[in-house]
Structures are given as C-alpha cells and as structure tokens.
C-alpha cells in the first residue's frame, strides 16, 4: 500500500468518523420541534380512564419513524387499556443495552382548581410553563424522544443498543412498567428520567444533583376495629371509635428502628457539608457513626429527614359510623408506610400489630399488593461519571450524590428484575415549586433546553 | 200540661237518654275498616323525599269527614314538602283547655331489596303484621283516626275538646312538629301515641307499662381538628389532625357526666328494680331510695341500657378524616352524640366537653338542627289513673310507671312550648321484637284490636 493510498484511506476513515458531526444540530435548532411536540403532548389527556396513552404513543412512534427509526425497532405493547412504547436505538457493538425510561401518563387535573390556565394546554406565563404533566413528566418524555430523533438525524451510532421505554400507567397501576421490566431485564442498567434530581435554592442557585439509587417501599395498611353497635342512647364502652383512637395514639408514638445504607450515609455526608445547625451536625455524625442514637433522635425529629433513617408510618385517613345516633359497628384507618429498603411489608405489618397491642384490632395490607425493590448501590462508576459530567457542563462543580427518595416510581420494577436503576432528571427546581400532581403544575422555562443538552450529552457518553 | 202529654214527654226523654248506646260499635265491628285503612296507610310511602305525607293526610281527612267531622274541624297544614294534620273533636265545655293527641304520619325509609317482604305492603304472617310503619307508628295513627270516627258515629261528645295533632316529618326534620307546637301550645296536656308503652317478657307475659313523662335532649357535637397536611412521606406526629382528634376522643370516652335524678327516674327505677333481680335490680332499688348512693350509681352506670337514666351521656358515633391514602390529613372530624338529662343545658354540655378535651386546637360546635331542650313533665295523678284503668282492662294488675326516654320524640317540642306530655302508646311488645327503623318491621297482630279498645276507653276517660 503506497503512502499516498494510506493517506487517502486515512482521510476517508477520518471523514467517515467525522460524518455524524456534519449533520449535528444545536439545541437551539432542536427547540422548535421539541416545543411543538411538548405542546401537543400536554394537550393529549393521558389520564386514567380516558385511554389516550395509545394515541400519544402512536404520535411518538410516527415522529421517531420520520426521524429515521425503522418501524421494526418501534414497538407498542398493549397492557389492559394502556400501552408501553419501546424504541430500540440499534448499536454497533454487542454490549448489554441500557434503558432510558419515562412515562406518558399523567395524574388527573380538575380544571376548576387551576388558577389562570387550562390544565391540558401548554402555557407560558412569566418564567414558567404551565400544564398538567409539564413537570411530571412529559417535559422529559418528549426530551427523550427529541434526543433520539436528533441523534438519529445526526447519524449517531451507539456502541450498544439504547432502549427507550415509555410506560402508560406509572401514576396508577404500574402494570406497563412491570411488563417492560420483565421483557428487558437483561439491560445493564436503566436511567429513569422521572426523578427529582436537581435542586435550586430560593435564589435559583443550584444546590445539588441527586442520582436516585433507592426508593422507599410504599404500603397502605388498613386498621380495623369493630364493636357491637346499637343505639347511641345506650352507649357501650366497647366502641370501635374509641378502640381505633387508642390504636392511633399508639401508632403515633411508635418508632421503627433506625436504619441506613451506603446511599443515605453518602447523601448525609454531602448534605451536612453545606448545611449548618444541629440537624447538619446530626447528619454529619450519623454519616460517620452510623446509628448514633443522639444523632438519630435529632434527625427523627425533622419530618423531612426522618424517612431517611427509618421506616415511617402515619395515619392518613379514618372513618367510622353510619348514623349520628347509632353506635359505630366498625372504625377503620389507613396507615401509610414508607418502608426502608431491606425491610419487608410483612415485618412492618407485624410491628404495627405489636404497636397497637390489641389482638381485636386487625391490621391488613391494602390493595394493590405493595411492590418493594432493592437499592441500586453502589452506583455503577461509568454512570456516576457520565451523569456528573453531563450535569457539570451546565453547573460546573455541582455536587452529584446518590440519594434515596421517599416516593415510588417505575424504577423499582426494573430493580426487582435485576436492573440497577438510577433516577436522573435534568430539570432543576426549587423545593415545592413544581406542584406535581397538584393545581398549576409548572416548570421553569430554562429547564427545557437544558434537558435537551443533558440527554444529548449523556446518552452518547454512556453508549460509547 | 196534661198528665198524658207529660207522660209521653217523659217517655220520649227516657228513650232519648237510652239512645246513644244503641249506636255503639264493638271493636270487632270496627276492625275491618281499621285494617282496610292500615293497608292503605302502609302502601302510602310516606318516607322523606316522596312527598306522600300530604296525600296520606288528605286520605285520613276524607275518612274523618265521612264519619261526621265537619270540614272546618279538619286542617291540613303544609310545611315544606310535608304536612301536619289537625282534627278537632269539639267538647261541650269550651272553657276547658283541650287535650292534644299526637302521632306522626311519616316513616323511615325502607329499601325493598333488603326486606324479606315488600315493605310497603301490609302482610299478616304467623300472628304478626309486617310492613314499614306497622310499629312506628301507622298502626296507632290509624287506630286513633278509627277511634275518632267511631266515637263520632256513636254520638259521643267529650266535655273537653280533643285535638289530633299528627306531624309529617318526625323521623327527619320535625319542621311540622315545630309548627304544631307553635300553634297548639295552649293545651291542658298531650298524649303521645309514639312513646311509652308496654313490655312483654320472653314468654309474652306483660311486665310493665311505661308512661313517658320526660325525655333527654338530643344534641350532636362536631369535633374538628385541622393540621397543615402535606406528603405522607414526611410525617409529623405532633401536627396530625387524626392523632389530635384520637386523643380528644380518648378523653371523651373516659369522662362521666354527673349523676342526676328526678321524680320520674326514681319512680321508674323503683319499679324496674322490683321487676328485675340481681345486682342491677338491687342497685336500682337502692338508688330509688337513696339517689346519692355512689355504689348503686356505679352499678347502674356500668349497664349501657340504664346509664342514661342517671346521667347525661355522650358517645362518639362517627369519624371522618383525611383525603388521600398518601397525604397527611388536613382535617379530622368526629360526631359526638349526647343525650342530655332534662334540666341540663346544651351549652353546659359543650362547655364540659371542651374542659374534658382540654385542647383549644379541637373545635367543638353544636350541629344543626338546633337541639331542643325539654323539661320533664310534672306527673299528673288524673292521667296516671286514667291510663292505669285503661291498661288494667287488658292486663289487670300490671304496673303502670312513669319513665324517661332517651329522646327524641315529637313531645320535646311541645314540652319545650310548655305542654306537659305523656307518652302512652298502647302497644305491648317483647324487647327488640319490632325492628322499628330496621328491616322487616313487625307488630303482633293482636295489638290492633287492643289499640282500638284502649283508645276508645282512654279518650272517653280523659275527656269526661
């Protein structure tokens, strides 16, 4: 082979290697298409009962096909009256695929409670976009679809398959998540875009970015007391309401044992470094001497932190009686528990029964049967590194730490099927500012292009 | 005047003096008409919301008119969606205050699906009459109307005027009762056919007959606690409406109102004490003789059926708290149903509850409709005697004793308006055998002719 030819070949290879970049789009270029899709997506009322998830899935499928995805790589999986959408971005290598995950459904919205805007319309007002699902989580679902389209148009070819899984009932039954997790359990890991990762302080200064590596288990227990009933003019001390009241007080006083794991210790250490006062001191001490009783007491006294070191159970509803002038025959309460990873539903049930200390009071698990999941810790190093780099492109130096959240998401279905799963959402927010599930759900407009940047950076980095 | 003419006149006068008994009807003769009217009465669904009380009142008015009552002596008073019926049986001495005889034409609702037989069809089976209202209280409405018709046809003229005052919403709002009490409070006394009555033992032997001379006031209090709410994953046991209310209910459960008595309860406990045996009977006898005896009071208080005879009682009957399984409660409510001893004000009971609960965070309000405070009716020897004589015609020697009921009958409005009221229902029944307000309401069939005998005898006695 002559030098000349070698040179020519080298140039050719170089040109080939560069060719994707030739079609590269900037985020600014991608934004109109993204906003157009988000606008449409918000208007499709994907709440339970309206059966609009299949419609939205078809819309995404058409968009992806138009961007160059083969029809055979786009699959709609019907589950009951909803669907999951799975899109395979074919890679060149044989490495295990990884999953990026989101959901298409939203919680219902009662229009009369929304202040100035219709819930199913994307509206810009001040620094915010408003609309049901704009923060939970159509912003990210559409960002993922847009990023897949953009990368495909750019000619990007990952080294391994990237599987986009979008579920259709995360807010209700989670049947689609279970189905998808069962089918794609051989993925190396999953990124769940339905996380609450980035936190701003009140002045919109970024505070931290959490990689959700664990979530607490969710279970509702029904506490039931019964009594003979009868006419209220003949009050019998054997009164279901009084028995339930006594049980409530015992549950109020009961404390589940202190627990910890690598995630909580790491997040305490990181959080305490930028906090001050007794709580910061307690978090620091707890991180150094896990289980320190005095530190645990301080942390337990704070409602926002107690769940990080214990299973918590709290009475959320109770009801009894069928007439004002009749003695109750039955009194029931719902006790909502957030179960520390590693603890079982049965163990919590047993502890509640013991706390109530009255064999006549029934403690049962409410339907649907709770699904608990393991933790995904330690976080895979390449995931931690890639996420950190993607976040720091926007906010240099920001702390990226593994966290455990009290809420439950689709993630635990993947974790239960052996797929380490990390919640990473690029949209930053002030605590309590987005009103997810509530009235006037909103997101800072700045987070939308930032999300496109993030995914466009992160997916290729992980697919190398 | 010649002697012959005088003789003729004397003969005529003599014959005339014999005349009225010639037209007297036996109860047996009155039965077919009574049963016919009762059948019609049960079929007329005078439950709240069906607006059938005015129709029923019109039917009764038509019957009375055909028996000889003048149109001007029958009045139907429309009150909202119901009506009251008033029938004047004019007396010969217009200077005497009238006697009121009360009842109600409405019945509590009945769901045919839950009944073994059609609730709105009079069915006779195994010696019982079945149907909604047979015991509470259409049988007495009809036997009273029949007795008025019968007396009128017999040519009976009372010395003192009798007025039937039938309400149309005793089971619900008592708006028609309030209207009647407002119009007819200038009466000598009132006989209520919907209170008092006889008790049979398990073998069907008469035990005693009670004249209701007092009733406890009925009041519902609403306890309300609010708390900030929030996500159930961040529980704050010290700000939980359910826990605070549970503590308040504990205090209410533990509280006993002071021991009280009046001439009616002492007479009634004395009689009960001689009919029962064992520790409770002994305590009743002791209490009747020494109302300050604390040990006797303790024994009576321990029995749900009798505690109300010596104290105001309050009991929790309903609970309602929380709005979602996974949200901390923002509000928790309880209904406290109180039966207040005659002479005790509703305001003082409210004050006691506040003191016992001892937590200003628990709001206590009196629920509408406004409770009616009713004084005990002073016992009248003439009424006691007339009722005793009438009862003894059926059951010679049976004890006739005054009693205080737990409320709330139409009488409370008349007592509140200053009319002494005596509940004198003719019906004898075994304890818990009639299922008034419940499923498959029934009454022994022989109570119908017995009631006809009773009213005919009692009304002629008290108006002589």
mmCIF file of C-alpha atoms in Angstrom, chain A residues 216 218 220 231-237 239 241-242 244-246 248-249 251-253 300-307 312-328 331-336 338 366-367 406-407 437, chain B residues 216 218 220 231-237 240-243 245-250 252-253 302-308 313-329 331-333 335-337 339 367-369 406-407:
data_model
loop_
_atom_site.group_PDB
_atom_site.id
_atom_site.type_symbol
_atom_site.label_atom_id
_atom_site.label_comp_id
_atom_site.label_asym_id
_atom_site.label_seq_id
_atom_site.Cartn_x
_atom_site.Cartn_y
_atom_site.Cartn_z
ATOM 1 C CA UNK A 216 -38.596 3.567 49.985
ATOM 2 C CA UNK A 218 -44.877 2.186 49.731
ATOM 3 C CA UNK A 220 -51.018 1.183 52.938
ATOM 4 C CA UNK A 231 -78.475 2.802 69.703
ATOM 5 C CA UNK A 232 -76.413 5.824 70.740
ATOM 6 C CA UNK A 233 -78.684 6.400 73.738
ATOM 7 C CA UNK A 234 -77.242 3.234 75.253
ATOM 8 C CA UNK A 235 -73.520 3.914 74.946
ATOM 9 C CA UNK A 236 -71.399 0.833 75.345
ATOM 10 C CA UNK A 237 -67.758 1.300 76.358
ATOM 11 C CA UNK A 239 -66.819 1.336 70.975
ATOM 12 C CA UNK A 241 -64.091 4.548 67.507
ATOM 13 C CA UNK A 242 -62.532 4.549 70.958
ATOM 14 C CA UNK A 244 -59.318 2.889 66.964
ATOM 15 C CA UNK A 245 -58.447 6.163 68.717
ATOM 16 C CA UNK A 246 -56.315 4.270 71.204
ATOM 17 C CA UNK A 248 -53.932 5.668 66.506
ATOM 18 C CA UNK A 249 -52.166 7.086 69.509
ATOM 19 C CA UNK A 251 -49.101 4.175 66.163
ATOM 20 C CA UNK A 252 -48.317 7.883 66.575
ATOM 21 C CA UNK A 253 -45.925 7.029 69.384
ATOM 22 C CA UNK A 300 -36.035 11.762 63.539
ATOM 23 C CA UNK A 301 -37.492 14.965 64.926
ATOM 24 C CA UNK A 302 -37.409 16.508 61.458
ATOM 25 C CA UNK A 303 -40.322 15.360 59.273
ATOM 26 C CA UNK A 304 -38.326 15.983 56.075
ATOM 27 C CA UNK A 305 -35.474 13.734 57.202
ATOM 28 C CA UNK A 306 -36.963 11.081 59.486
ATOM 29 C CA UNK A 307 -37.763 8.928 56.457
ATOM 30 C CA UNK A 312 -42.252 5.666 58.785
ATOM 31 C CA UNK A 313 -45.950 5.007 59.167
ATOM 32 C CA UNK A 314 -48.608 7.654 59.568
ATOM 33 C CA UNK A 315 -52.386 7.714 59.793
ATOM 34 C CA UNK A 316 -53.702 9.481 56.717
ATOM 35 C CA UNK A 317 -57.411 8.674 56.727
ATOM 36 C CA UNK A 318 -60.003 7.372 59.116
ATOM 37 C CA UNK A 319 -63.707 6.905 59.057
ATOM 38 C CA UNK A 320 -66.443 5.322 61.069
ATOM 39 C CA UNK A 321 -70.116 5.273 61.748
ATOM 40 C CA UNK A 322 -73.278 5.085 59.683
ATOM 41 C CA UNK A 323 -75.553 7.459 61.575
ATOM 42 C CA UNK A 324 -75.072 10.177 64.147
ATOM 43 C CA UNK A 325 -77.437 8.453 66.539
ATOM 44 C CA UNK A 326 -76.083 4.931 66.179
ATOM 45 C CA UNK A 327 -73.082 3.419 67.890
ATOM 46 C CA UNK A 328 -70.322 2.524 65.437
ATOM 47 C CA UNK A 331 -63.974 2.067 62.536
ATOM 48 C CA UNK A 332 -61.142 1.999 60.035
ATOM 49 C CA UNK A 333 -57.977 3.959 59.479
ATOM 50 C CA UNK A 334 -55.435 3.978 56.717
ATOM 51 C CA UNK A 335 -51.857 3.948 57.853
ATOM 52 C CA UNK A 336 -49.456 4.896 55.100
ATOM 53 C CA UNK A 338 -42.707 4.256 53.692
ATOM 54 C CA UNK A 366 -54.433 -2.678 51.461
ATOM 55 C CA UNK A 367 -54.679 -3.480 47.759
ATOM 56 C CA UNK A 406 -39.444 8.526 49.789
ATOM 57 C CA UNK A 407 -41.621 8.315 46.682
ATOM 58 C CA UNK A 437 -49.883 16.170 40.945
ATOM 59 C CA UNK B 216 -83.498 13.521 77.287
ATOM 60 C CA UNK B 218 -80.647 15.142 71.850
ATOM 61 C CA UNK B 220 -74.826 16.232 68.153
ATOM 62 C CA UNK B 231 -46.947 14.481 51.814
ATOM 63 C CA UNK B 232 -47.278 11.310 53.851
ATOM 64 C CA UNK B 233 -43.592 10.517 53.300
ATOM 65 C CA UNK B 234 -42.778 13.380 55.664
ATOM 66 C CA UNK B 235 -44.906 12.559 58.698
ATOM 67 C CA UNK B 236 -45.081 14.936 61.611
ATOM 68 C CA UNK B 237 -46.770 13.141 64.509
ATOM 69 C CA UNK B 240 -51.524 15.278 62.701
ATOM 70 C CA UNK B 241 -55.239 16.010 62.860
ATOM 71 C CA UNK B 242 -56.104 12.323 63.227
ATOM 72 C CA UNK B 243 -53.779 11.859 66.204
ATOM 73 C CA UNK B 245 -58.630 14.007 67.456
ATOM 74 C CA UNK B 246 -57.859 10.481 68.689
ATOM 75 C CA UNK B 247 -56.512 11.976 71.891
ATOM 76 C CA UNK B 248 -59.621 14.125 72.315
ATOM 77 C CA UNK B 249 -61.834 11.063 71.809
ATOM 78 C CA UNK B 250 -59.878 9.210 74.489
ATOM 79 C CA UNK B 252 -64.438 11.939 75.888
ATOM 80 C CA UNK B 253 -64.530 8.147 76.303
ATOM 81 C CA UNK B 302 -71.923 0.126 84.140
ATOM 82 C CA UNK B 303 -75.021 -1.002 82.243
ATOM 83 C CA UNK B 304 -75.321 0.665 78.815
ATOM 84 C CA UNK B 305 -79.101 0.233 78.860
ATOM 85 C CA UNK B 306 -79.514 2.161 82.119
ATOM 86 C CA UNK B 307 -76.608 4.592 82.424
ATOM 87 C CA UNK B 308 -78.685 7.155 80.529
ATOM 88 C CA UNK B 313 -74.245 10.529 78.169
ATOM 89 C CA UNK B 314 -72.055 11.446 75.216
ATOM 90 C CA UNK B 315 -70.579 8.975 72.773
ATOM 91 C CA UNK B 316 -68.532 9.158 69.582
ATOM 92 C CA UNK B 317 -70.623 7.810 66.708
ATOM 93 C CA UNK B 318 -68.846 8.911 63.547
ATOM 94 C CA UNK B 319 -65.347 9.687 62.303
ATOM 95 C CA UNK B 320 -64.072 11.238 59.141
ATOM 96 C CA UNK B 321 -60.537 12.363 58.429
ATOM 97 C CA UNK B 322 -58.048 12.652 55.596
ATOM 98 C CA UNK B 323 -58.484 12.990 51.867
ATOM 99 C CA UNK B 324 -55.955 10.620 50.285
ATOM 100 C CA UNK B 325 -54.109 7.488 51.298
ATOM 101 C CA UNK B 326 -50.752 9.128 50.682
ATOM 102 C CA UNK B 327 -51.405 12.614 52.042
ATOM 103 C CA UNK B 328 -51.212 13.782 55.623
ATOM 104 C CA UNK B 329 -54.671 14.693 56.917
ATOM 105 C CA UNK B 331 -58.829 17.777 58.775
ATOM 106 C CA UNK B 332 -60.358 15.212 61.070
ATOM 107 C CA UNK B 333 -63.966 15.242 62.312
ATOM 108 C CA UNK B 335 -69.542 13.306 65.782
ATOM 109 C CA UNK B 336 -70.323 13.152 69.483
ATOM 110 C CA UNK B 337 -73.900 12.220 70.174
ATOM 111 C CA UNK B 339 -78.367 12.516 75.458
ATOM 112 C CA UNK B 367 -74.619 20.591 64.856
ATOM 113 C CA UNK B 368 -77.885 21.671 63.286
ATOM 114 C CA UNK B 369 -80.784 21.372 63.692
ATOM 115 C CA UNK B 406 -83.653 8.832 75.630
ATOM 116 C CA UNK B 407 -85.472 11.051 73.115
#
